[in-house]
mmCIF file of C-alpha atoms and ligand atoms in Angstrom:
data_model
loop_
_atom_site.group_PDB
_atom_site.id
_atom_site.type_symbol
_atom_site.label_atom_id
_atom_site.label_comp_id
_atom_site.label_asym_id
_atom_site.label_seq_id
_atom_site.Cartn_x
_atom_site.Cartn_y
_atom_site.Cartn_z
ATOM 1 C CA UNK C 19 -16.203 -9.096 -24.704
ATOM 2 C CA UNK C 20 -14.511 -9.445 -21.839
ATOM 3 C CA UNK C 21 -12.077 -6.920 -21.201
ATOM 4 C CA UNK C 22 -8.325 -8.317 -20.344
ATOM 5 C CA UNK C 23 -5.710 -6.129 -19.137
ATOM 6 C CA UNK C 24 -1.747 -7.709 -18.027
ATOM 7 C CA UNK C 25 -0.656 -5.815 -15.434
ATOM 8 C CA UNK C 26 3.027 -5.126 -13.981
ATOM 9 C CA UNK C 27 4.475 -3.917 -10.875
ATOM 10 C CA UNK C 28 7.343 -3.446 -9.490
ATOM 11 C CA UNK C 29 7.918 -0.625 -8.109
ATOM 12 C CA UNK C 30 9.829 -1.907 -4.595
ATOM 13 C CA UNK C 31 10.958 -5.627 -4.563
ATOM 14 C CA UNK C 32 8.136 -7.733 -5.656
ATOM 15 C CA UNK C 33 8.103 -8.421 -9.581
ATOM 16 C CA UNK C 34 4.351 -9.198 -10.403
ATOM 17 C CA UNK C 35 2.408 -9.560 -13.492
ATOM 18 C CA UNK C 36 -1.117 -10.112 -13.224
ATOM 19 C CA UNK C 37 -3.945 -10.998 -16.356
ATOM 20 C CA UNK C 38 -7.735 -9.169 -14.698
ATOM 21 C CA UNK C 39 -11.100 -9.760 -16.990
ATOM 22 C CA UNK C 40 -12.956 -6.706 -16.451
ATOM 23 C CA UNK C 41 -11.561 -5.222 -13.165
ATOM 24 C CA UNK C 42 -12.803 -7.940 -10.821
ATOM 25 C CA UNK C 43 -11.675 -11.162 -12.037
ATOM 26 C CA UNK C 44 -7.591 -12.219 -11.569
ATOM 27 C CA UNK C 45 -7.293 -14.890 -14.107
ATOM 28 C CA UNK C 46 -3.649 -14.746 -12.492
ATOM 29 C CA UNK C 47 -1.207 -13.245 -10.236
ATOM 30 C CA UNK C 48 2.181 -14.009 -10.173
ATOM 31 C CA UNK C 49 4.797 -12.487 -7.353
ATOM 32 C CA UNK C 50 8.113 -12.955 -7.377
ATOM 33 C CA UNK C 51 9.602 -11.788 -3.864
ATOM 34 C CA UNK C 52 12.918 -10.490 -3.606
ATOM 35 C CA UNK C 53 12.754 -10.400 0.400
ATOM 36 C CA UNK C 54 15.695 -13.055 0.401
ATOM 37 C CA UNK C 55 18.042 -11.019 -1.056
ATOM 38 C CA UNK C 56 17.663 -8.176 0.697
ATOM 39 C CA UNK C 57 17.358 -10.068 4.320
ATOM 40 C CA UNK C 58 21.179 -9.761 5.139
ATOM 41 C CA UNK C 59 21.297 -6.069 4.764
ATOM 42 C CA UNK C 60 17.639 -5.389 7.060
ATOM 43 C CA UNK C 61 15.889 -3.766 3.865
ATOM 44 C CA UNK C 62 15.561 -3.416 0.570
ATOM 45 C CA UNK C 63 18.493 -2.507 -1.281
ATOM 46 C CA UNK C 64 17.440 0.103 -4.768
ATOM 47 C CA UNK C 65 20.827 -1.430 -6.392
ATOM 48 C CA UNK C 66 19.801 -5.195 -5.817
ATOM 49 C CA UNK C 67 16.026 -4.676 -6.282
ATOM 50 C CA UNK C 68 16.228 -3.255 -9.928
ATOM 51 C CA UNK C 69 18.806 -5.938 -11.144
ATOM 52 C CA UNK C 70 16.344 -8.284 -9.813
ATOM 53 C CA UNK C 71 13.196 -7.171 -11.608
ATOM 54 C CA UNK C 72 15.568 -7.135 -14.744
ATOM 55 C CA UNK C 73 15.923 -10.941 -14.341
ATOM 56 C CA UNK C 74 12.236 -11.697 -13.108
ATOM 57 C CA UNK C 75 10.645 -9.352 -15.389
ATOM 58 C CA UNK C 76 9.977 -11.505 -19.007
ATOM 59 C CA UNK C 77 9.684 -14.592 -16.978
ATOM 60 C CA UNK C 78 7.298 -13.449 -14.448
ATOM 61 C CA UNK C 79 4.999 -11.813 -17.522
ATOM 62 C CA UNK C 80 5.160 -15.717 -19.642
ATOM 63 C CA UNK C 81 4.075 -17.468 -16.734
ATOM 64 C CA UNK C 82 0.967 -15.056 -15.726
ATOM 65 C CA UNK C 83 0.180 -15.511 -19.383
ATOM 66 C CA UNK C 84 0.400 -19.452 -19.290
ATOM 67 C CA UNK C 85 -1.373 -19.108 -16.178
ATOM 68 C CA UNK C 86 -4.323 -17.209 -17.054
ATOM 69 C CA UNK C 87 -4.422 -19.284 -20.066
ATOM 70 C CA UNK C 88 -3.924 -17.124 -22.658
ATOM 71 C CA UNK C 89 -2.082 -14.905 -25.219
ATOM 72 C CA UNK C 90 -1.054 -11.735 -26.254
ATOM 73 C CA UNK C 91 -3.746 -11.849 -29.003
ATOM 74 C CA UNK C 92 -6.295 -11.888 -26.109
ATOM 75 C CA UNK C 93 -5.114 -9.082 -24.561
ATOM 76 C CA UNK C 94 -6.749 -5.131 -24.770
ATOM 77 C CA UNK C 95 -4.311 -3.538 -22.670
ATOM 78 C CA UNK C 96 -1.281 -3.316 -20.787
ATOM 79 C CA UNK C 97 -0.845 -1.524 -17.511
ATOM 80 C CA UNK C 98 2.099 -0.657 -15.296
ATOM 81 C CA UNK C 99 2.480 1.166 -11.977
ATOM 82 C CA UNK C 100 4.799 4.521 -12.599
ATOM 83 C CA UNK C 101 5.075 5.929 -9.181
ATOM 84 C CA UNK C 102 5.331 6.324 -6.297
ATOM 85 C CA UNK C 103 8.092 3.886 -5.606
ATOM 86 C CA UNK C 104 11.972 3.435 -5.954
ATOM 87 C CA UNK C 105 12.769 4.819 -9.240
ATOM 88 C CA UNK C 106 15.106 1.751 -10.679
ATOM 89 C CA UNK C 107 12.601 -0.462 -9.816
ATOM 90 C CA UNK C 108 9.871 1.350 -11.508
ATOM 91 C CA UNK C 109 11.537 1.820 -14.492
ATOM 92 C CA UNK C 110 12.134 -1.913 -15.254
ATOM 93 C CA UNK C 111 8.274 -2.267 -15.085
ATOM 94 C CA UNK C 112 7.496 0.945 -17.227
ATOM 95 C CA UNK C 113 10.028 0.382 -19.951
ATOM 96 C CA UNK C 114 8.764 -3.489 -20.214
ATOM 97 C CA UNK C 115 5.187 -2.274 -20.093
ATOM 98 C CA UNK C 116 5.693 0.781 -22.733
ATOM 99 C CA UNK C 117 8.037 -1.833 -25.192
ATOM 100 C CA UNK C 118 4.829 -4.743 -25.149
ATOM 101 C CA UNK C 119 2.042 -1.916 -25.745
ATOM 102 C CA UNK C 120 3.720 -0.594 -28.948
ATOM 103 C CA UNK C 121 5.182 -3.552 -30.163
ATOM 104 C CA UNK C 122 1.571 -4.685 -29.711
ATOM 105 C CA UNK C 123 -0.466 -1.306 -30.501
ATOM 106 C CA UNK C 124 -2.129 -2.074 -27.303
ATOM 107 C CA UNK C 125 -3.258 0.995 -25.468
ATOM 108 C CA UNK C 126 -0.788 1.980 -22.486
ATOM 109 C CA UNK C 127 -2.529 2.292 -18.615
ATOM 110 C CA UNK C 128 0.084 4.006 -15.784
ATOM 111 C CA UNK C 129 -1.143 3.558 -12.574
ATOM 112 C CA UNK C 130 -0.410 5.065 -9.070
ATOM 113 C CA UNK C 131 0.572 2.845 -6.634
ATOM 114 C CA UNK C 132 -1.965 3.644 -3.962
ATOM 115 C CA UNK C 133 -4.549 3.800 -6.191
ATOM 116 C CA UNK C 134 -3.855 0.245 -6.569
ATOM 117 C CA UNK C 135 -3.741 -0.516 -3.049
ATOM 118 C CA UNK C 136 -7.329 1.090 -2.568
ATOM 119 C CA UNK C 137 -8.403 -0.901 -5.631
ATOM 120 C CA UNK C 138 -7.224 -4.731 -4.412
ATOM 121 C CA UNK C 139 -10.778 -4.427 -2.744
ATOM 122 C CA UNK C 140 -12.386 -3.942 -5.827
ATOM 123 C CA UNK C 141 -11.254 -7.444 -6.332
ATOM 124 C CA UNK C 142 -13.350 -8.785 -3.240
ATOM 125 C CA UNK C 143 -16.365 -6.469 -2.897
ATOM 126 C CA UNK C 144 -17.737 -3.646 -5.719
ATOM 127 C CA UNK C 145 -16.230 -0.128 -4.187
ATOM 128 C CA UNK C 146 -19.150 1.585 -2.635
ATOM 129 C CA UNK C 147 -19.030 5.846 -1.996
ATOM 130 C CA UNK C 148 -17.732 7.681 -0.630
ATOM 131 C CA UNK C 149 -15.385 5.393 0.602
ATOM 132 C CA UNK C 150 -12.436 6.272 3.190
ATOM 133 C CA UNK C 151 -9.235 4.057 2.595
ATOM 134 C CA UNK C 152 -6.502 3.045 5.353
ATOM 135 C CA UNK C 153 -3.509 2.122 2.770
ATOM 136 C CA UNK C 154 -0.897 0.756 5.320
ATOM 137 C CA UNK C 155 2.525 -1.235 4.490
ATOM 138 C CA UNK C 156 6.473 -0.901 4.451
ATOM 139 C CA UNK C 157 6.400 2.244 2.264
ATOM 140 C CA UNK C 158 3.221 4.110 2.717
ATOM 141 C CA UNK C 159 0.270 5.196 5.755
ATOM 142 C CA UNK C 160 -2.380 6.968 3.969
ATOM 143 C CA UNK C 161 -5.969 7.817 4.782
ATOM 144 C CA UNK C 162 -7.840 8.277 1.599
ATOM 145 C CA UNK C 163 -11.472 9.768 0.957
ATOM 146 C CA UNK C 164 -13.106 8.628 -2.367
ATOM 147 C CA UNK C 165 -16.325 10.320 -3.132
ATOM 148 C CA UNK C 166 -16.501 8.320 -6.827
ATOM 149 C CA UNK C 167 -14.541 5.815 -8.834
ATOM 150 C CA UNK C 168 -10.594 7.310 -9.591
ATOM 151 C CA UNK C 169 -11.716 10.522 -7.125
ATOM 152 C CA UNK C 170 -8.642 10.617 -4.576
ATOM 153 C CA UNK C 171 -9.058 12.848 -2.134
ATOM 154 C CA UNK C 172 -5.601 12.301 0.167
ATOM 155 C CA UNK C 173 -6.840 13.151 3.947
ATOM 156 C CA UNK C 174 -3.267 12.146 5.826
ATOM 157 C CA UNK C 175 -1.130 9.672 6.782
ATOM 158 C CA UNK C 176 2.555 10.189 8.043
ATOM 159 C CA UNK C 177 5.128 12.476 8.238
ATOM 160 C CA UNK C 178 8.211 10.451 8.716
ATOM 161 C CA UNK C 179 8.293 6.326 8.963
ATOM 162 C CA UNK C 180 5.547 4.280 7.456
ATOM 163 C CA UNK C 181 3.744 1.807 9.669
ATOM 164 C CA UNK C 182 5.389 -1.813 8.239
ATOM 165 C CA UNK C 183 9.077 0.388 8.643
ATOM 166 C CA UNK C 184 7.933 1.219 12.158
ATOM 167 C CA UNK C 185 7.344 -2.313 12.831
ATOM 168 C CA UNK C 186 10.386 -3.180 11.044
ATOM 169 C CA UNK C 187 12.461 -1.075 13.023
ATOM 170 C CA UNK C 188 10.975 -1.991 16.633
ATOM 171 C CA UNK C 189 11.533 -5.620 15.316
ATOM 172 C CA UNK C 190 15.116 -4.980 14.726
ATOM 173 C CA UNK C 191 15.417 -3.638 18.223
ATOM 174 C CA UNK C 192 14.030 -6.642 19.729
ATOM 175 C CA UNK C 193 16.489 -8.359 17.837
ATOM 176 C CA UNK C 194 13.568 -9.747 15.357
ATOM 177 C CA UNK C 195 14.239 -11.098 11.719
ATOM 178 C CA UNK C 196 13.321 -8.767 8.624
ATOM 179 C CA UNK C 197 10.652 -7.855 8.098
ATOM 180 C CA UNK C 198 9.864 -7.905 11.790
ATOM 181 C CA UNK C 199 6.274 -6.787 10.879
ATOM 182 C CA UNK C 200 4.795 -10.274 11.276
ATOM 183 C CA UNK C 201 7.179 -11.054 14.320
ATOM 184 C CA UNK C 202 6.108 -8.484 16.184
ATOM 185 C CA UNK C 203 2.835 -8.723 15.590
ATOM 186 C CA UNK C 204 2.966 -12.421 16.894
ATOM 187 C CA UNK C 205 4.839 -11.348 19.852
ATOM 188 C CA UNK C 206 2.490 -8.827 20.835
ATOM 189 C CA UNK C 207 -0.404 -11.563 21.039
ATOM 190 C CA UNK C 208 1.617 -12.707 23.639
ATOM 191 C CA UNK C 209 2.272 -9.535 25.840
ATOM 192 C CA UNK C 210 0.230 -7.475 27.781
ATOM 193 C CA UNK C 211 0.443 -3.392 26.627
ATOM 194 C CA UNK C 212 1.049 -2.574 30.007
ATOM 195 C CA UNK C 213 3.396 0.177 28.918
ATOM 196 C CA UNK C 214 1.905 3.894 27.836
ATOM 197 C CA UNK C 215 3.666 4.305 25.050
ATOM 198 C CA UNK C 216 3.151 7.946 23.291
ATOM 199 C CA UNK C 217 0.562 8.564 20.556
ATOM 200 C CA UNK C 218 1.705 8.381 16.858
ATOM 201 C CA UNK C 219 -0.858 11.180 16.132
ATOM 202 C CA UNK C 220 0.428 14.546 15.227
ATOM 203 C CA UNK C 221 -0.899 16.902 17.420
ATOM 204 C CA UNK C 222 -0.866 20.527 16.796
ATOM 205 C CA UNK C 223 1.521 22.281 19.410
ATOM 206 C CA UNK C 224 1.135 26.456 19.479
ATOM 207 C CA UNK C 225 3.724 27.839 17.352
ATOM 208 C CA UNK C 226 4.697 24.124 16.068
ATOM 209 C CA UNK C 227 2.738 24.290 12.576
ATOM 210 C CA UNK C 228 1.671 27.016 10.043
ATOM 211 C CA UNK C 229 -2.006 28.008 10.454
ATOM 212 C CA UNK C 230 -2.891 26.144 6.992
ATOM 213 C CA UNK C 231 -1.033 23.237 8.161
ATOM 214 C CA UNK C 232 -3.782 20.379 8.299
ATOM 215 C CA UNK C 233 -2.632 18.114 11.042
ATOM 216 C CA UNK C 234 -5.947 16.457 11.945
ATOM 217 C CA UNK C 235 -5.113 13.177 10.361
ATOM 218 C CA UNK C 236 -1.415 13.251 10.528
ATOM 219 C CA UNK C 237 0.559 10.437 11.948
ATOM 220 C CA UNK C 238 4.150 10.263 13.002
ATOM 221 C CA UNK C 239 6.229 7.210 14.164
ATOM 222 C CA UNK C 240 9.545 8.216 14.707
ATOM 223 C CA UNK C 241 8.876 9.189 17.923
ATOM 224 C CA UNK C 242 7.495 6.151 18.797
ATOM 225 C CA UNK C 243 10.340 4.537 17.792
ATOM 226 C CA UNK C 244 12.876 6.166 19.205
ATOM 227 C CA UNK C 245 10.675 6.291 22.837
ATOM 228 C CA UNK C 246 10.632 2.431 22.488
ATOM 229 C CA UNK C 247 14.583 2.599 21.907
ATOM 230 C CA UNK C 248 15.162 4.712 24.835
ATOM 231 C CA UNK C 249 13.275 2.535 27.067
ATOM 232 C CA UNK C 250 14.939 -0.767 26.223
ATOM 233 C CA UNK C 251 18.438 1.243 26.733
ATOM 234 C CA UNK C 252 17.278 2.448 29.692
ATOM 235 C CA UNK C 253 16.007 -1.227 31.321
ATOM 236 C CA UNK C 254 19.429 -2.508 29.900
ATOM 237 C CA UNK C 255 21.765 -0.167 32.027
ATOM 238 C CA UNK C 256 19.687 -0.664 35.104
ATOM 239 C CA UNK C 257 19.428 -4.093 34.872
ATOM 240 C CA UNK C 258 16.144 -4.504 34.157
ATOM 241 C CA UNK C 259 14.203 -7.146 32.571
ATOM 242 C CA UNK C 260 11.256 -6.468 30.340
ATOM 243 C CA UNK C 261 9.340 -8.950 28.623
ATOM 244 C CA UNK C 262 9.582 -8.364 24.774
ATOM 245 C CA UNK C 263 5.953 -9.575 24.791
ATOM 246 C CA UNK C 264 4.910 -6.638 26.850
ATOM 247 C CA UNK C 265 7.282 -3.833 24.654
ATOM 248 C CA UNK C 266 5.350 -5.438 21.457
ATOM 249 C CA UNK C 267 1.992 -5.176 22.691
ATOM 250 C CA UNK C 268 2.408 -1.501 24.367
ATOM 251 C CA UNK C 269 3.737 -0.645 20.627
ATOM 252 C CA UNK C 270 0.812 -2.322 18.561
ATOM 253 C CA UNK C 271 -1.309 -1.063 20.835
ATOM 254 C CA UNK C 272 -0.074 2.690 20.443
ATOM 255 C CA UNK C 273 -0.035 2.132 16.453
ATOM 256 C CA UNK C 274 -3.238 0.849 15.968
ATOM 257 C CA UNK C 275 -6.016 2.305 18.115
ATOM 258 C CA UNK C 276 -4.312 5.924 16.598
ATOM 259 C CA UNK C 277 -4.934 4.420 13.118
ATOM 260 C CA UNK C 278 -8.567 3.292 13.878
ATOM 261 C CA UNK C 279 -9.364 7.036 15.595
ATOM 262 C CA UNK C 280 -7.951 8.323 12.276
ATOM 263 C CA UNK C 281 -10.237 6.462 9.934
ATOM 264 C CA UNK C 282 -12.861 6.694 12.461
ATOM 265 C CA UNK C 283 -12.628 10.441 12.125
ATOM 266 C CA UNK C 284 -12.241 10.624 8.658
ATOM 267 C CA UNK C 285 -15.176 8.243 8.170
ATOM 268 C CA UNK C 286 -17.598 10.407 10.421
ATOM 269 C CA UNK C 287 -16.076 13.742 8.583
ATOM 270 C CA UNK C 288 -16.939 12.235 4.930
ATOM 271 C CA UNK C 289 -19.993 10.160 5.783
ATOM 272 C CA UNK C 290 -18.641 7.301 4.037
ATOM 273 C CA UNK C 291 -20.482 4.404 4.189
ATOM 274 C CA UNK C 292 -17.891 2.210 3.443
ATOM 275 C CA UNK C 293 -14.048 1.680 4.958
ATOM 276 C CA UNK C 294 -11.131 -0.404 2.967
ATOM 277 C CA UNK C 295 -7.929 -1.457 4.186
ATOM 278 C CA UNK C 296 -5.205 -2.450 2.169
ATOM 279 C CA UNK C 297 -0.923 -2.657 2.133
ATOM 280 C CA UNK C 298 0.954 -5.506 3.854
ATOM 281 C CA UNK C 299 0.074 -4.256 7.349
ATOM 282 C CA UNK C 300 -3.355 -5.198 7.270
ATOM 283 C CA UNK C 301 -2.172 -8.748 7.419
ATOM 284 C CA UNK C 302 -1.975 -7.301 11.366
ATOM 285 C CA UNK C 303 -4.833 -9.152 12.716
ATOM 286 C CA UNK C 304 -5.121 -6.523 16.095
ATOM 287 C CA UNK C 305 -5.784 -4.047 13.464
ATOM 288 C CA UNK C 306 -7.721 -5.943 11.199
ATOM 289 C CA UNK C 307 -9.969 -6.923 14.432
ATOM 290 C CA UNK C 308 -10.396 -3.653 15.821
ATOM 291 C CA UNK C 309 -11.342 -1.874 12.162
ATOM 292 C CA UNK C 310 -14.188 -4.515 11.233
ATOM 293 C CA UNK C 311 -15.511 -3.407 15.089
ATOM 294 C CA UNK C 312 -15.373 0.159 14.805
ATOM 295 C CA UNK C 313 -17.134 -0.298 11.521
ATOM 296 C CA UNK C 314 -19.525 -2.241 12.802
ATOM 297 C CA UNK C 315 -19.947 0.197 15.422
ATOM 298 C CA UNK C 316 -20.535 2.882 13.078
ATOM 299 C CA UNK C 317 -22.918 0.975 10.719
ATOM 300 C CA UNK C 318 -20.690 0.866 7.913
ATOM 301 C CA UNK C 319 -19.116 -1.806 5.719
ATOM 302 C CA UNK C 320 -15.797 -2.889 6.108
ATOM 303 C CA UNK C 321 -13.428 -4.317 3.391
ATOM 304 C CA UNK C 322 -10.231 -5.710 3.012
ATOM 305 C CA UNK C 323 -8.353 -8.304 0.386
ATOM 306 C CA UNK C 324 -7.052 -11.404 1.470
ATOM 307 C CA UNK C 325 -3.233 -11.064 2.036
ATOM 308 C CA UNK C 326 -1.475 -11.637 -1.453
ATOM 309 C CA UNK C 327 -3.699 -8.609 -2.765
ATOM 310 C CA UNK C 328 -2.169 -6.438 0.390
ATOM 311 C CA UNK C 329 1.227 -7.079 -0.443
ATOM 312 C CA UNK C 330 2.592 -5.733 -3.713
ATOM 313 C CA UNK C 331 1.093 -7.403 -6.343
ATOM 314 C CA UNK C 332 0.388 -6.848 -9.776
ATOM 315 C CA UNK C 333 -3.434 -7.658 -9.715
ATOM 316 C CA UNK C 334 -4.545 -4.496 -8.138
ATOM 317 C CA UNK C 335 -2.952 -2.283 -10.378
ATOM 318 C CA UNK C 336 -5.089 -4.441 -13.004
ATOM 319 C CA UNK C 337 -7.997 -3.323 -10.693
ATOM 320 C CA UNK C 338 -7.625 0.224 -11.257
ATOM 321 C CA UNK C 339 -6.178 -0.064 -14.662
ATOM 322 C CA UNK C 340 -10.006 -1.040 -15.764
ATOM 323 C CA UNK C 341 -11.400 2.591 -14.599
ATOM 324 C CA UNK C 342 -8.720 3.911 -16.680
ATOM 325 C CA UNK C 343 -9.226 1.997 -19.608
ATOM 326 C CA UNK C 344 -13.123 2.324 -19.548
ATOM 327 C CA UNK C 345 -12.733 5.695 -19.182
ATOM 328 C CA UNK C 346 -10.140 6.221 -22.057
ATOM 329 C CA UNK C 347 -7.493 7.240 -19.553
ATOM 330 C CA UNK C 348 -4.108 6.344 -21.529
ATOM 331 C CA UNK C 349 -0.583 6.932 -21.519
ATOM 332 C CA UNK C 350 1.964 7.630 -24.092
ATOM 333 C CA UNK C 351 5.496 6.794 -25.359
ATOM 334 C CA UNK C 352 6.843 9.701 -23.120
ATOM 335 C CA UNK C 353 5.909 7.807 -19.634
ATOM 336 C CA UNK C 354 8.531 7.592 -17.047
ATOM 337 C CA UNK C 355 8.875 6.159 -13.711
ATOM 338 C CA UNK C 356 8.164 8.971 -11.242
ATOM 339 C CA UNK C 357 9.857 8.138 -7.022
ATOM 340 C CA UNK C 358 7.071 10.384 -5.876
ATOM 341 C CA UNK C 359 3.981 11.812 -7.208
ATOM 342 C CA UNK C 360 0.739 13.198 -4.675
ATOM 343 C CA UNK C 361 -2.593 10.449 -5.170
ATOM 344 C CA UNK C 362 -4.578 13.530 -5.654
ATOM 345 C CA UNK C 363 -3.138 13.966 -9.371
ATOM 346 C CA UNK C 364 -3.932 10.483 -10.501
ATOM 347 C CA UNK C 365 -7.641 11.625 -9.836
ATOM 348 C CA UNK C 366 -9.480 11.156 -12.728
ATOM 349 C CA UNK C 367 -10.616 14.665 -13.018
ATOM 350 C CA UNK C 368 -7.309 15.923 -13.190
ATOM 351 C CA UNK C 369 -6.105 13.519 -15.532
ATOM 352 C CA UNK C 370 -8.506 14.281 -18.710
ATOM 353 C CA UNK C 371 -9.218 11.379 -21.332
ATOM 354 C CA UNK C 372 -6.066 10.956 -24.077
ATOM 355 C CA UNK C 373 -7.830 12.499 -27.215
ATOM 356 C CA UNK C 374 -6.446 9.486 -29.380
ATOM 357 C CA UNK C 375 -7.751 6.646 -27.409
ATOM 358 C CA UNK C 376 -10.783 8.255 -26.849
ATOM 359 C CA UNK C 377 -11.510 9.097 -30.581
ATOM 360 C CA UNK C 378 -10.650 5.304 -31.797
ATOM 361 C CA UNK C 379 -12.976 3.321 -29.431
HETATM 362 O O1 KG4 R 203 2.355 -3.782 1.616
HETATM 363 P P1 KG4 R 203 4.034 -4.346 1.928
HETATM 364 O O2 KG4 R 203 4.234 -6.119 0.839
HETATM 365 O O3 KG4 R 203 5.054 -3.212 2.062
HETATM 366 C C1 KG4 R 203 5.804 -2.451 0.597
HETATM 367 O O4 KG4 R 203 6.203 -3.145 -0.385
HETATM 368 O O5 KG4 R 203 5.548 -1.171 0.849
HETATM 369 O O6 KG4 R 203 3.758 -4.486 3.651
HETATM 370 C C2 KG4 R 203 5.290 -5.081 4.094
HETATM 371 C C3 KG4 R 203 5.182 -4.159 5.503
HETATM 372 C C4 KG4 R 203 6.573 -4.863 5.829
HETATM 373 O O7 KG4 R 203 7.004 -3.889 6.550
HETATM 374 C C5 KG4 R 203 6.154 -5.754 7.087
HETATM 375 O O8 KG4 R 203 6.980 -5.774 8.082
HETATM 376 C C6 KG4 R 203 4.601 -5.008 7.432
HETATM 377 O O9 KG4 R 203 4.386 -5.125 6.058
HETATM 378 N N1 KG4 R 203 3.859 -6.374 8.258
HETATM 379 C C7 KG4 R 203 3.073 -6.690 8.854
HETATM 380 C C8 KG4 R 203 2.502 -7.776 9.310
HETATM 381 N N2 KG4 R 203 2.502 -8.362 8.053
HETATM 382 C C9 KG4 R 203 3.586 -7.555 7.319
HETATM 383 N N3 KG4 R 203 3.176 -5.262 9.951
HETATM 384 C C10 KG4 R 203 2.503 -5.856 11.125
HETATM 385 N N4 KG4 R 203 2.022 -6.794 11.503
HETATM 386 C C11 KG4 R 203 1.820 -8.177 10.686
HETATM 387 N N5 KG4 R 203 0.963 -9.020 10.816
HETATM 388 ZN ZN1 ZN R 204 2.922 -1.154 -1.550
#
């Protein structure tokens, strides 16, 4: 019998519900985006997001069940993102999933949002280990090594802004609407990277960081963003015309080259056989092309999900929840929303199977 998981995702500004079969087959993936409500503010407003999730969650779940052609009787477990994310937003999904699981006496599966992003790839191709995952979105920039299913070893990531956030902020400086990532991408394609913008790799300088602070895979985007602002300000003061396309292309070059560098260094260090990409910034054509070429040169497999599984969605949550389900790792009524917690803590080896569920299977 196929396992069918009803999954929910409400960590940021998308209300999503999906029905996923055996962790691989998406029967439905419904996403209600709130972008329009936040556009006027140039970013996600947490209070507006939470309220919108309350309005959307029931219709979105109903639509997902209907589109999947199933009823709650056909569902084997309920999965939900419990963090990281906006706590007021996460709470709506967690409360709903808990209520449903206990009302229907179904196992409850708690998914780390980044684990979900990585497992979006499992909807396309079986994951092969060891692998390296690059998760790039509006909220996250993480490089993760995985020696096996459900084992996450974070290698590094941003120390300040996320990649998508940097795109959005630089886009705003260039007068582009929110979310600016796709606009900057399009502009960059028409430009020439003629300006040498600073690298986004955080390198150790003497006396800068503590000895034990591992900066090999560390990134920092705030310096680049400041550089772009000062660059534009100076040009304006001097009355010099700068081509926005060239600024966008130079920014994109700085970002993409550093991401490819750290990803490929991680591949070499962990002897990975697969590189997987996830998160909304995976929509960036330059990043995809560069990673694909570098993977080919390194003789490893490169996988990325279609865009609807790259941005926040519940199908990816269902994909990882299947791993939890088959290992008997369930949550109980005490499950809460957590604004931030390390991905490493979500590893199966850190989370022993829950006795009750393991016995009853
Ligand atoms: O994963 P996602 O939906 O965000 C989070 O919920 O975190 O990704 C959205 C982010 C936004 O910052 C958006 O500007 C960026 O991804 N983005 C892009 C592109 N398309 C979306 N950034 C660069 N190039 C793109 N083509
Ligand atoms: Zn996300």
